[in-house]
Amino acid sequence: MNIKKAYIISSFIFLIVTALAGSILLSGCKNKTAERYVLTGDTLTDGKNLVQIHCTKCHALVPANALTKDVWTFHTLPAMGPYLGITPYLDGYFKKDTAGLTLIEWQNIVSYYKKIAPASLSAAKPPVTAANDWAGFALKTPAPTEKAVFTTMATIDPYSHKIYTSDGVTSILQEWDSSLKMLRSVKLPSTAMNASFTKEKTGAVTAKFSCIGELQLVDFPNGRIMNVNLNDAGLNPVKFASELARPVHTVSGDFNKDGLTDWVICGQGYLKGGVYMFLQNNDGTFVQTNISDKAGAVKAIVGDFNKDGWQDLMVLFGRGDEGLTLFLNDQHGGFTKKNLLQFPPVYGSTDFEVTDLDHDGNLDVIYTCGFNFNDSRILKPYHGLYLYKNTGNWNLKQEWFYPINGCTKFVTADFDGDGDLDIATTAFFADLKDNPAEGCIYFEHDKAFSFKPHALPVSKYGRWFNMDVGDYNSDGKPDIILSNYSTGFNFQPGLKPFWLKNLPFVVLENNFKK
């Protein structure tokens, strides 16, 4: 077989797979239209209506002005085409069902975005200018390594106050003491994204590490949850769960009120994923059930959110049909779903917490968005930190927004000891060319739903992929730890890295005077 013939065959196979993928995805979408839209001949009218009909079947509508004309034309629309049955052979071998689009319909959608979308996006103006200072923090660093680091997780054990890190290339888990000296290490099946610590009745501290399997966005379910007895001299990871779709977060609870600890795992996946429940039996074994088969789960929080005495679950989905969903315990082994917030898929939802920000008795929501490595890799003025007020019965109203390009993580604590909750954010996809200071911001609580920002001068020490809060030096004050994923995921053309590549993490030590 010559090279030309092989290329033709491989291309043909690729097109078949792409077409089938599009059909499968469409069959899973909601609100299929039974009748085809009748074109009026007006490009703007037809394009707008077709977008409303077809592009909201699987996710919230993306406004035309959310992306630039070039990004729509050369990146986002080509990536979305197969989901709507668009392939190079529309009218021949790959004829779609009624859920797909005709070539004329697709051309109307493309023309609509070309005419309506802006040439560029204007940067959002922050409500308050950030002060460039250390606030009350002091920088502490471990000894530099010989090679570049790819730290996906840096976390603080709340019981022993030791630090644990995981590297995205070597999959090595490392343990550090309060002087930032590495004590022990062990290889995990893949890099860890999250750790959930538990103090057992015996006094031993164990941790469940969410090992993602594949860091890149692919559907290959080789993620695992590894259980490690941190009092064991050899660490020795033991498999708790396997064959998971890119697990990124693990939380515990007692969802059936039997006195045993159950576990919930967020399988972010890619096109396939889920929220997995592991219910514990009396003999210590676990039974898996799926709370949701939806991909994109990035974080879960356990709580009695309707105050009925049973533990519920709140989950943030950060890909595709993005949003915040409340799963209410039905007291019979299942959950009922309530959608609290929905976001367009360009938001890249990354993190959330629930807390009573205004002390009115209702839990409010802190939310960040900014994952920026999908099909529209440009700076987005709607990325950042959001505060939502719970006006009652989990009706959420946006009260405050602070723009942060590519915001990817945040932690909360009363850092300055004044009795109010403060916030610290990181942005892995910050504007590293023109505004790298937004990579780490400390928000000092001012009043309800209002904060004073401090841009901490740490951008030259690393590029912050993840973060955690804890008392690493056992002085009774919360500190911040930042993980440095030093190379890769470049989304700004011409960017020359200026940060250190050999510091696995840094600690922002709390030196606030109470």
Coordinates of C-alpha atoms in Angstrom, one line a residue:
M1 CA 0.0 0.0 0.0
N2 CA 1.5 3.3 -1.0
I3 CA 1.6 6.4 1.2
K4 CA -1.1 8.3 -0.7
K5 CA -3.6 5.4 -0.6
A6 CA -3.0 4.9 3.1
Y7 CA -3.6 8.6 3.8
I8 CA -6.9 8.5 1.9
I9 CA -8.1 5.4 3.8
S10 CA -7.1 6.9 7.2
S11 CA -8.8 10.2 6.4
F12 CA -11.9 8.3 5.4
I13 CA -11.9 6.4 8.7
F14 CA -11.5 9.6 10.6
L15 CA -14.5 11.2 8.9
I16 CA -16.6 8.1 9.7
V17 CA -15.6 8.3 13.4
T18 CA -16.2 12.1 13.5
A19 CA -19.7 11.7 11.9
L20 CA -20.6 8.9 14.3
A21 CA -19.4 11.0 17.2
G22 CA -21.6 13.9 16.1
S23 CA -24.6 11.6 15.8
I24 CA -24.1 10.1 19.2
L25 CA -23.7 13.4 20.9
L26 CA -26.8 14.8 19.2
S27 CA -28.8 11.8 20.3
G28 CA -27.9 12.6 23.9
C29 CA -28.9 16.3 23.6
K30 CA -32.1 17.6 25.0
N31 CA -35.0 19.4 23.3
K32 CA -34.7 18.0 19.8
T33 CA -36.8 19.9 17.4
A34 CA -39.4 17.8 15.6
E35 CA -39.8 20.2 12.7
R36 CA -37.1 21.9 10.7
Y37 CA -36.8 25.7 10.9
V38 CA -38.0 27.5 7.8
L39 CA -35.4 29.9 6.5
T40 CA -36.6 33.5 5.8
G41 CA -33.6 34.5 3.6
D42 CA -32.4 37.1 6.1
T43 CA -29.0 36.0 7.4
L44 CA -29.1 37.7 10.7
T45 CA -32.7 36.5 11.5
D46 CA -32.0 32.9 10.3
G47 CA -28.6 32.7 12.0
K48 CA -30.0 34.0 15.3
N49 CA -32.9 31.6 15.3
L50 CA -30.9 28.6 14.2
V51 CA -28.4 29.3 17.0
Q52 CA -31.2 29.6 19.5
I53 CA -32.7 26.3 18.3
H54 CA -29.6 24.1 17.9
C55 CA -26.8 25.5 20.0
T56 CA -28.9 25.4 23.3
K57 CA -29.7 21.7 23.0
C58 CA -26.6 20.8 25.1
H59 CA -25.6 23.9 26.9
A60 CA -26.4 27.5 27.6
L61 CA -26.4 30.0 24.8
V62 CA -23.0 31.6 24.1
P63 CA -23.7 35.2 23.2
A64 CA -22.1 36.3 19.9
N65 CA -20.1 39.0 21.6
A66 CA -18.6 36.5 24.1
L67 CA -15.9 35.7 21.5
T68 CA -14.2 37.5 18.7
K69 CA -15.0 37.1 15.0
D70 CA -11.8 35.3 14.3
V71 CA -12.2 32.9 17.2
W72 CA -15.7 32.0 16.1
T73 CA -14.7 31.5 12.5
F74 CA -11.4 29.6 12.9
H75 CA -11.7 27.8 16.2
T76 CA -15.1 27.5 18.0
L77 CA -17.4 26.9 15.0
P78 CA -15.1 24.3 13.4
A79 CA -14.9 22.5 16.8
M80 CA -18.7 22.6 17.2
G81 CA -19.5 21.5 13.7
P82 CA -19.4 17.8 14.3
Y83 CA -21.8 18.1 17.2
L84 CA -24.4 19.4 14.8
G85 CA -23.7 16.9 12.1
I86 CA -21.4 19.0 10.0
T87 CA -18.7 17.1 8.1
P88 CA -16.9 17.6 4.8
Y89 CA -19.5 15.3 3.2
L90 CA -22.8 16.9 4.2
D91 CA -25.1 15.8 1.4
G92 CA -23.5 12.5 0.4
Y93 CA -22.3 9.6 2.5
F94 CA -22.9 11.3 5.8
K95 CA -26.5 12.4 5.6
K96 CA -27.7 13.3 9.1
D97 CA -31.0 12.8 10.8
T98 CA -33.4 15.6 11.5
A99 CA -31.3 16.7 14.5
G100 CA -28.5 17.7 12.2
L101 CA -28.0 20.8 10.0
T102 CA -28.1 21.2 6.3
L103 CA -25.2 23.0 4.6
I104 CA -27.4 26.1 4.0
E105 CA -28.4 26.2 7.7
W106 CA -24.8 25.9 8.8
Q107 CA -23.7 28.7 6.4
N108 CA -26.3 30.9 8.0
I109 CA -24.9 30.3 11.4
V110 CA -21.4 31.0 10.3
S111 CA -22.4 34.2 8.5
Y112 CA -24.4 35.3 11.6
Y113 CA -21.4 35.1 13.8
K114 CA -19.1 36.7 11.2
K115 CA -21.4 39.7 11.1
I116 CA -22.4 40.0 14.7
A117 CA -19.2 39.1 16.6
P118 CA -16.8 41.9 17.6
A119 CA -13.3 42.1 16.2
S120 CA -11.9 42.2 19.7
L121 CA -13.1 42.0 23.3
S122 CA -12.7 44.9 25.6
A123 CA -11.0 44.2 29.0
A124 CA -13.4 44.4 32.0
K125 CA -12.7 47.2 34.5
P126 CA -12.3 46.0 38.1
P127 CA -14.6 47.7 40.6
V128 CA -11.6 48.4 42.8
T129 CA -7.9 48.8 41.8
A130 CA -5.7 46.2 43.4
A131 CA -2.9 47.3 45.7
N132 CA 0.5 45.7 44.7
D133 CA 1.8 44.5 48.1
W134 CA 2.2 41.5 50.3
A135 CA -0.8 42.4 52.5
G136 CA 0.2 40.4 55.6
F137 CA 1.9 37.5 53.9
A138 CA 5.6 36.5 53.7
L139 CA 7.1 34.2 50.9
K140 CA 8.6 30.9 51.9
T141 CA 10.1 28.5 49.3
P142 CA 11.6 25.0 49.3
A143 CA 15.0 24.4 47.8
P144 CA 14.9 24.5 44.0
T145 CA 15.0 21.3 41.9
E146 CA 17.3 20.5 39.1
K147 CA 14.5 20.0 36.5
A148 CA 11.3 21.8 35.6
V149 CA 8.3 21.1 37.9
F150 CA 4.7 20.3 37.0
T151 CA 3.0 20.4 40.3
T152 CA -0.7 19.6 40.0
M153 CA -1.5 19.5 43.7
A154 CA 0.0 21.2 46.8
T155 CA -2.1 20.6 49.9
I156 CA -1.7 20.8 53.7
D157 CA -2.8 18.0 56.0
P158 CA -5.0 19.6 58.6
Y159 CA -4.0 17.1 61.2
S160 CA -0.2 16.8 60.9
H161 CA 0.2 20.1 59.1
K162 CA 2.6 18.4 56.6
I163 CA 2.5 19.4 53.0
Y164 CA 1.8 16.9 50.1
T165 CA 2.6 17.6 46.5
S166 CA 2.1 15.7 43.2
D167 CA 3.9 16.1 39.9
G168 CA 2.1 15.9 36.6
V169 CA 5.0 14.3 34.7
T170 CA 6.6 11.9 37.2
S171 CA 3.3 11.1 39.2
I172 CA 5.5 11.3 42.4
L173 CA 3.7 12.1 45.6
Q174 CA 6.0 14.0 48.0
E175 CA 5.7 14.8 51.7
W176 CA 7.2 18.0 53.2
D177 CA 7.7 19.3 56.7
S178 CA 7.2 22.8 58.1
S179 CA 10.8 23.8 57.1
L180 CA 9.8 22.9 53.5
K181 CA 12.2 19.9 53.4
M182 CA 11.1 16.8 51.5
L183 CA 10.7 13.8 53.9
R184 CA 9.3 11.0 51.8
S185 CA 8.0 10.2 48.4
V186 CA 6.1 7.5 46.5
K187 CA 4.9 7.0 43.0
L188 CA 1.2 7.1 42.3
P189 CA -0.5 5.5 39.2
S190 CA -1.0 9.1 37.9
T191 CA -0.7 12.6 39.2
A192 CA -3.0 13.6 42.0
M193 CA -5.3 16.6 41.7
N194 CA -6.9 16.6 45.2
A195 CA -6.5 15.0 48.6
S196 CA -9.2 14.3 51.2
F197 CA -7.8 13.7 54.7
T198 CA -9.4 11.6 57.4
K199 CA -8.4 11.0 61.0
E200 CA -9.3 7.4 61.9
K201 CA -10.5 6.2 65.3
T202 CA -7.1 4.6 65.8
G203 CA -5.5 8.1 65.5
A204 CA -3.9 7.4 62.1
V205 CA -4.4 9.9 59.3
T206 CA -5.3 8.6 55.9
A207 CA -5.8 10.5 52.7
K208 CA -7.6 9.7 49.5
F209 CA -5.8 11.1 46.5
S210 CA -7.7 11.8 43.3
C211 CA -5.3 10.5 40.6
I212 CA -6.7 11.9 37.3
G213 CA -5.3 9.3 34.9
E214 CA -5.0 11.6 31.9
L215 CA -4.2 15.3 32.4
Q216 CA -5.2 16.1 28.9
L217 CA -8.8 16.3 27.9
V218 CA -9.5 12.8 26.6
D219 CA -12.0 10.0 27.2
F220 CA -9.8 7.3 28.7
P221 CA -11.1 6.1 32.1
N222 CA -7.9 5.2 33.8
G223 CA -8.3 7.5 36.8
R224 CA -8.0 6.0 40.3
I225 CA -8.6 7.0 43.9
M226 CA -5.7 5.9 46.0
N227 CA -5.9 5.5 49.8
V228 CA -2.7 6.2 51.7
N229 CA -2.1 5.7 55.4
L230 CA 0.1 8.7 56.2
N231 CA 1.4 7.1 59.4
D232 CA 2.8 4.2 57.4
A233 CA 6.5 4.5 57.0
G234 CA 6.3 3.4 53.4
L235 CA 3.2 5.4 52.4
N236 CA 2.1 2.5 50.2
P237 CA -0.9 3.7 48.1
V238 CA -3.8 1.2 48.0
K239 CA -6.5 1.3 45.3
F240 CA -9.9 2.5 46.5
A241 CA -11.6 3.0 43.1
S242 CA -10.4 2.6 39.5
E243 CA -11.5 3.0 35.9
L244 CA -12.8 6.5 36.6
A245 CA -13.2 9.3 34.1
R246 CA -10.5 11.8 35.1
P247 CA -11.4 12.1 38.8
V248 CA -10.4 15.5 40.2
H249 CA -12.2 15.8 43.6
T250 CA -13.3 13.5 46.3
V251 CA -15.5 14.2 49.4
S252 CA -17.0 12.2 52.2
G253 CA -20.4 12.1 53.9
D254 CA -23.0 9.8 55.4
F255 CA -25.8 9.9 52.8
N256 CA -28.0 7.1 54.2
K257 CA -27.6 7.9 57.9
D258 CA -26.2 4.5 58.8
G259 CA -23.2 5.9 60.6
L260 CA -20.7 4.8 58.0
T261 CA -18.6 7.1 55.8
D262 CA -19.5 7.2 52.1
W263 CA -17.6 8.9 49.3
V264 CA -18.4 11.0 46.3
I265 CA -16.0 11.4 43.4
C266 CA -16.2 14.0 40.7
G267 CA -15.2 12.3 37.4
Q268 CA -14.6 15.4 35.2
G269 CA -13.9 13.3 32.1
Y270 CA -14.1 14.9 28.7
L271 CA -17.2 14.0 26.7
K272 CA -18.0 11.2 29.2
G273 CA -17.8 11.6 33.0
G274 CA -20.0 11.5 36.1
V275 CA -20.5 12.0 39.8
Y276 CA -19.9 8.7 41.5
M277 CA -21.2 7.6 44.9
F278 CA -19.5 4.9 46.9
L279 CA -21.8 3.7 49.7
Q280 CA -20.1 1.8 52.5
N281 CA -21.4 -1.6 53.6
N282 CA -21.2 -2.9 57.2
D283 CA -18.3 -5.1 56.3
G284 CA -16.2 -2.1 55.0
T285 CA -16.8 -2.8 51.3
F286 CA -18.3 -0.2 49.0
V287 CA -21.0 -0.2 46.3
Q288 CA -20.8 2.3 43.5
T289 CA -23.8 4.1 42.1
N290 CA -23.9 7.1 39.8
I291 CA -25.5 10.3 40.9
S292 CA -25.0 11.8 37.5
D293 CA -23.6 10.6 34.2
K294 CA -22.8 14.1 33.0
A295 CA -19.2 15.1 32.2
G296 CA -17.5 18.2 33.6
A297 CA -17.8 17.8 37.4
V298 CA -15.0 19.8 39.0
K299 CA -16.0 20.0 42.6
A300 CA -18.6 18.8 45.1
I301 CA -19.6 20.1 48.5
V302 CA -21.6 18.0 51.1
G303 CA -24.2 19.7 53.3
D304 CA -27.8 19.6 54.5
F305 CA -28.8 22.3 52.1
N306 CA -32.6 22.1 52.6
K307 CA -32.3 21.6 56.4
D308 CA -34.2 18.3 56.5
G309 CA -31.6 16.4 58.5
W310 CA -30.1 14.5 55.5
Q311 CA -26.9 15.2 53.7
D312 CA -27.2 16.6 50.2
L313 CA -24.6 17.4 47.5
M314 CA -23.8 20.5 45.5
V315 CA -21.7 20.0 42.3
L316 CA -20.1 22.5 39.9
F317 CA -19.8 21.4 36.3
G318 CA -17.2 23.2 34.3
R319 CA -17.4 21.9 30.8
G320 CA -20.2 21.8 28.2
D321 CA -23.4 22.3 30.0
E322 CA -21.7 24.4 32.8
G323 CA -23.4 25.2 36.0
L324 CA -24.0 24.7 39.7
T325 CA -26.4 21.8 40.5
L326 CA -28.0 20.9 43.9
F327 CA -28.6 17.2 44.4
L328 CA -31.1 16.9 47.3
N329 CA -31.2 13.6 49.2
D330 CA -34.6 12.0 48.7
Q331 CA -34.1 9.9 51.9
H332 CA -34.6 6.7 49.8
G333 CA -31.2 6.2 48.4
G334 CA -31.4 8.7 45.6
F335 CA -31.3 12.4 44.8
T336 CA -33.5 15.0 43.1
K337 CA -31.8 17.6 41.0
K338 CA -32.2 21.3 41.2
N339 CA -30.2 23.6 38.8
L340 CA -29.0 26.7 40.7
L341 CA -26.8 28.5 38.1
Q342 CA -26.1 27.9 34.4
F343 CA -23.2 29.3 32.4
P344 CA -22.2 29.3 28.8
P345 CA -19.4 26.8 28.0
V346 CA -16.9 29.6 27.4
Y347 CA -16.9 30.4 31.1
G348 CA -14.7 27.4 32.1
S349 CA -16.1 27.1 35.6
T350 CA -13.4 26.2 38.1
D351 CA -14.3 26.5 41.7
F352 CA -17.0 27.3 44.3
E353 CA -17.8 27.5 48.0
V354 CA -20.9 28.1 50.0
T355 CA -20.8 30.4 53.1
D356 CA -23.0 33.1 54.7
L357 CA -21.3 36.2 53.4
D358 CA -23.9 38.7 54.8
H359 CA -24.8 36.8 58.0
D360 CA -28.5 36.6 57.1
G361 CA -28.8 32.9 57.9
N362 CA -28.6 31.8 54.2
L363 CA -25.6 30.3 52.6
D364 CA -24.3 32.3 49.7
V365 CA -22.1 31.2 46.8
I366 CA -18.5 32.2 45.9
Y367 CA -17.7 31.1 42.3
T368 CA -14.8 31.4 39.9
C369 CA -14.4 30.7 36.2
G370 CA -11.4 30.8 33.9
F371 CA -10.3 27.5 32.5
N372 CA -9.1 28.7 29.1
F373 CA -7.7 25.8 27.1
N374 CA -10.7 24.5 25.2
D375 CA -11.8 25.9 21.8
S376 CA -11.5 29.6 22.4
R377 CA -8.1 30.4 23.9
I378 CA -8.3 34.2 24.3
L379 CA -8.6 36.5 27.3
K380 CA -12.2 36.8 28.3
P381 CA -13.6 39.8 30.3
Y382 CA -16.2 37.7 32.1
H383 CA -13.6 35.4 33.7
G384 CA -13.0 36.0 37.4
L385 CA -14.5 36.0 40.9
Y386 CA -18.3 36.1 41.4
L387 CA -20.3 36.5 44.6
Y388 CA -24.0 35.3 44.6
K389 CA -26.5 36.1 47.3
N390 CA -28.9 33.5 48.4
T391 CA -32.2 35.4 48.6
G392 CA -34.0 32.3 50.0
N393 CA -34.6 28.7 48.9
W394 CA -31.3 28.8 46.9
N395 CA -32.4 31.5 44.6
L396 CA -29.1 33.1 43.7
K397 CA -28.5 36.7 42.7
Q398 CA -25.2 38.0 41.5
E399 CA -24.0 40.8 43.9
W400 CA -20.3 41.3 43.0
F401 CA -17.9 40.5 40.2
Y402 CA -14.1 41.1 40.0
P403 CA -12.6 40.3 36.6
I404 CA -9.6 38.0 36.6
N405 CA -8.4 36.5 33.4
G406 CA -8.2 32.7 33.6
C407 CA -9.2 32.4 37.3
T408 CA -8.7 28.8 38.2
K409 CA -8.8 28.4 42.0
F410 CA -9.6 30.1 45.3
V411 CA -9.4 29.5 49.0
T412 CA -11.2 31.2 51.9
A413 CA -10.2 31.9 55.5
D414 CA -10.1 34.7 58.1
F415 CA -6.5 35.5 57.2
D416 CA -6.3 38.9 59.0
G417 CA -8.1 37.7 62.1
D418 CA -10.8 40.4 62.1
G419 CA -13.7 37.8 62.2
D420 CA -14.6 38.1 58.5
L421 CA -14.0 35.7 55.6
D422 CA -11.2 36.7 53.2
I423 CA -10.5 35.2 49.8
A424 CA -7.3 34.4 47.8
T425 CA -7.4 33.5 44.1
T426 CA -5.0 32.1 41.5
A427 CA -5.2 32.3 37.7
F428 CA -3.3 29.8 35.7
F429 CA -4.5 31.4 32.6
A430 CA -3.9 35.0 33.7
D431 CA -2.8 37.7 31.3
L432 CA 0.8 36.7 31.7
K433 CA 2.1 39.1 29.1
D434 CA 0.5 42.3 30.3
N435 CA -0.9 41.7 33.7
P436 CA 0.8 38.8 35.4
A437 CA 0.0 40.2 38.9
E438 CA -3.5 38.9 38.5
G439 CA -2.1 35.4 38.9
C440 CA -2.5 35.6 42.7
I441 CA -4.8 38.1 44.4
Y442 CA -5.7 38.4 48.1
F443 CA -9.2 39.8 48.7
E444 CA -9.5 41.5 52.1
H445 CA -13.1 41.4 53.4
D446 CA -14.5 45.0 53.4
K447 CA -18.2 44.6 53.9
A448 CA -20.9 42.2 52.8
F449 CA -20.2 41.3 49.1
S450 CA -17.3 43.7 48.9
F451 CA -13.6 43.1 49.1
K452 CA -10.3 45.1 48.8
P453 CA -7.9 43.3 46.4
H454 CA -4.2 43.0 46.9
A455 CA -2.1 41.7 44.0
L456 CA 0.6 39.6 45.7
P457 CA 4.0 39.9 44.0
V458 CA 4.6 36.2 43.4
S459 CA 4.3 35.9 39.6
K460 CA 8.1 35.6 39.1
Y461 CA 8.2 32.5 41.3
G462 CA 6.0 30.3 39.3
R463 CA 2.8 29.7 37.4
W464 CA 0.0 28.7 39.8
F465 CA -2.0 25.6 38.8
N466 CA -3.6 24.8 42.2
M467 CA -3.7 26.1 45.7
D468 CA -4.7 25.2 49.3
V469 CA -5.1 26.8 52.7
G470 CA -3.9 25.4 56.0
D471 CA -1.7 26.0 59.0
Y472 CA 1.6 24.5 57.7
N473 CA 3.7 25.9 60.6
S474 CA 1.2 25.2 63.4
D475 CA 1.1 28.8 64.6
G476 CA -2.7 28.9 64.7
K477 CA -3.0 31.1 61.5
P478 CA -4.1 29.9 58.0
D479 CA -1.4 30.0 55.4
I480 CA -1.6 29.6 51.6
I481 CA 0.3 27.1 49.4
L482 CA 0.6 27.5 45.6
S483 CA 1.5 24.7 43.2
N484 CA 3.8 25.6 40.3
Y485 CA 3.0 23.9 36.9
S486 CA 5.9 25.6 35.2
T487 CA 5.8 24.6 31.5
G488 CA 3.0 24.0 29.0
F489 CA -0.6 25.1 28.5
N490 CA 0.6 28.3 26.7
F491 CA -2.4 30.1 25.2
Q492 CA -0.8 33.6 24.5
P493 CA 1.3 33.8 21.3
G494 CA 4.7 35.2 21.8
L495 CA 4.7 34.7 25.6
K496 CA 8.2 34.2 27.0
P497 CA 8.1 32.6 30.4
F498 CA 9.6 34.8 33.1
W499 CA 8.8 32.7 36.1
L500 CA 11.0 30.2 37.9
K501 CA 10.6 26.6 36.7
N502 CA 12.2 24.7 39.5
L503 CA 10.2 25.6 42.6
P504 CA 7.5 22.9 43.1
F505 CA 5.5 25.2 45.3
V506 CA 5.6 28.3 47.4
V507 CA 4.0 29.1 50.8
L508 CA 2.4 32.4 51.6
E509 CA 3.0 32.5 55.3
N510 CA 0.4 34.3 57.4
N511 CA 2.1 37.2 59.2
F512 CA -1.0 39.3 59.8
K513 CA -1.0 41.0 63.2
K514 CA -4.2 40.3 65.0

